Tab-separated table of C-alpha atoms in Angstrom:
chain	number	residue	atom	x	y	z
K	1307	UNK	CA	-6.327	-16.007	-5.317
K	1308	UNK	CA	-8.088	-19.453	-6.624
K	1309	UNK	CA	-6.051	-19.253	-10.177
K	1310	UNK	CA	-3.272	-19.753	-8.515
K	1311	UNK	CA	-3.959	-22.106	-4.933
K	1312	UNK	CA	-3.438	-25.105	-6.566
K	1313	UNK	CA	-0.135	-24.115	-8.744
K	1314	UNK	CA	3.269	-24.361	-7.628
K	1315	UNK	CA	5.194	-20.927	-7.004
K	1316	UNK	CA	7.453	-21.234	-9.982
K	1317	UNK	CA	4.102	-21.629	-12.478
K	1318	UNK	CA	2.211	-19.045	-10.366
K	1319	UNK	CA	4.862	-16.256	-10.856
K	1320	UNK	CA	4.844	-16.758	-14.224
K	1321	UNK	CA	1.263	-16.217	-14.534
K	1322	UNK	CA	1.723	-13.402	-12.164
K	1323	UNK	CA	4.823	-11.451	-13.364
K	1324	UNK	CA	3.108	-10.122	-16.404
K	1325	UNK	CA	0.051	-9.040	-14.882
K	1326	UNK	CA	2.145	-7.068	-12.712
K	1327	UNK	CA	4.408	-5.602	-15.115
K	1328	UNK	CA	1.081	-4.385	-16.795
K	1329	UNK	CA	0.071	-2.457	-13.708
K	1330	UNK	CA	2.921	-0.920	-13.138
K	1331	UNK	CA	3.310	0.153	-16.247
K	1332	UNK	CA	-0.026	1.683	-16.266
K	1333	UNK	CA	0.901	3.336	-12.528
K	1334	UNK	CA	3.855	4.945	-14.593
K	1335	UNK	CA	2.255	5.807	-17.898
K	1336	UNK	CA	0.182	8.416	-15.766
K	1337	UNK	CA	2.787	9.997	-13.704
K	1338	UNK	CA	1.989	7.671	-10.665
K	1339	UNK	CA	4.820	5.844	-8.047
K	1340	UNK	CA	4.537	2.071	-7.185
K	1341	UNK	CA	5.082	2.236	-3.885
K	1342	UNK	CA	5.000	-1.677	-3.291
K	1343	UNK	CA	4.230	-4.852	-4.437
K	1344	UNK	CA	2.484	-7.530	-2.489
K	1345	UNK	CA	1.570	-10.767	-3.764
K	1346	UNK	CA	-0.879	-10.521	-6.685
K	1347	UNK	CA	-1.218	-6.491	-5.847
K	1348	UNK	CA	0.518	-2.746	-6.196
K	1349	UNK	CA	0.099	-0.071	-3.788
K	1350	UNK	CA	0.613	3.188	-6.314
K	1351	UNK	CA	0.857	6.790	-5.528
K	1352	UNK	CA	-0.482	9.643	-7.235
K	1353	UNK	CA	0.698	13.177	-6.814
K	1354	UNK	CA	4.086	11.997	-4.879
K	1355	UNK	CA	6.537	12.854	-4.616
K	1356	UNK	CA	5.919	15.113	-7.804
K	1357	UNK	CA	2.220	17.015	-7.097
K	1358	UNK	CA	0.420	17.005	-10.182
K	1359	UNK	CA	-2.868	19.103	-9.646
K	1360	UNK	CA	-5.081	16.181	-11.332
K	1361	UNK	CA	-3.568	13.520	-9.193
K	1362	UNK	CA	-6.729	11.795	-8.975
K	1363	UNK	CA	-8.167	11.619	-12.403
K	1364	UNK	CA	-4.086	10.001	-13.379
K	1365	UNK	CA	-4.826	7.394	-10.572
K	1366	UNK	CA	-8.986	6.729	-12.076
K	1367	UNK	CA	-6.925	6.657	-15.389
K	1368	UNK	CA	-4.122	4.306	-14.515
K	1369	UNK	CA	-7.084	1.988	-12.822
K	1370	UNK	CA	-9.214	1.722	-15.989
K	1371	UNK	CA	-6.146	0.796	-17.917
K	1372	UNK	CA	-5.262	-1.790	-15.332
């Protein structure tokens, strides 16, 4: 990611930590699981483990709101 190549790790997590925390939040505001984090991105689920029969329009929500 360019915003952040030429900062040191400390300043970069900083920038990145609340972007993150804003994702996941939005993962678990509809429902979703994060299933990982990995550098400056989530991997979320959506209908597991708990099957919600509009799985999909959670996980187009929790992406807008992202």
């Amino acid at each position: 990611m360019e915003l952040l190549a030429d900062r040191d790790p400390e300043e970069a997590r900083k920038l990145l930590d609340p972007v993150l925390k804003h994702m996941m939040e939005a993962v678990h505001r509809y429902e979703g699981t994060v299933n990982h984090i990995a550098g400056d991105g989530i991997m979320a689920l959506f209908g597991a483990p708990l099957a919600h029969e509009d799985h999909s329009v959670r996980a187009c929500y929790a992406a807008l709101d992202m």
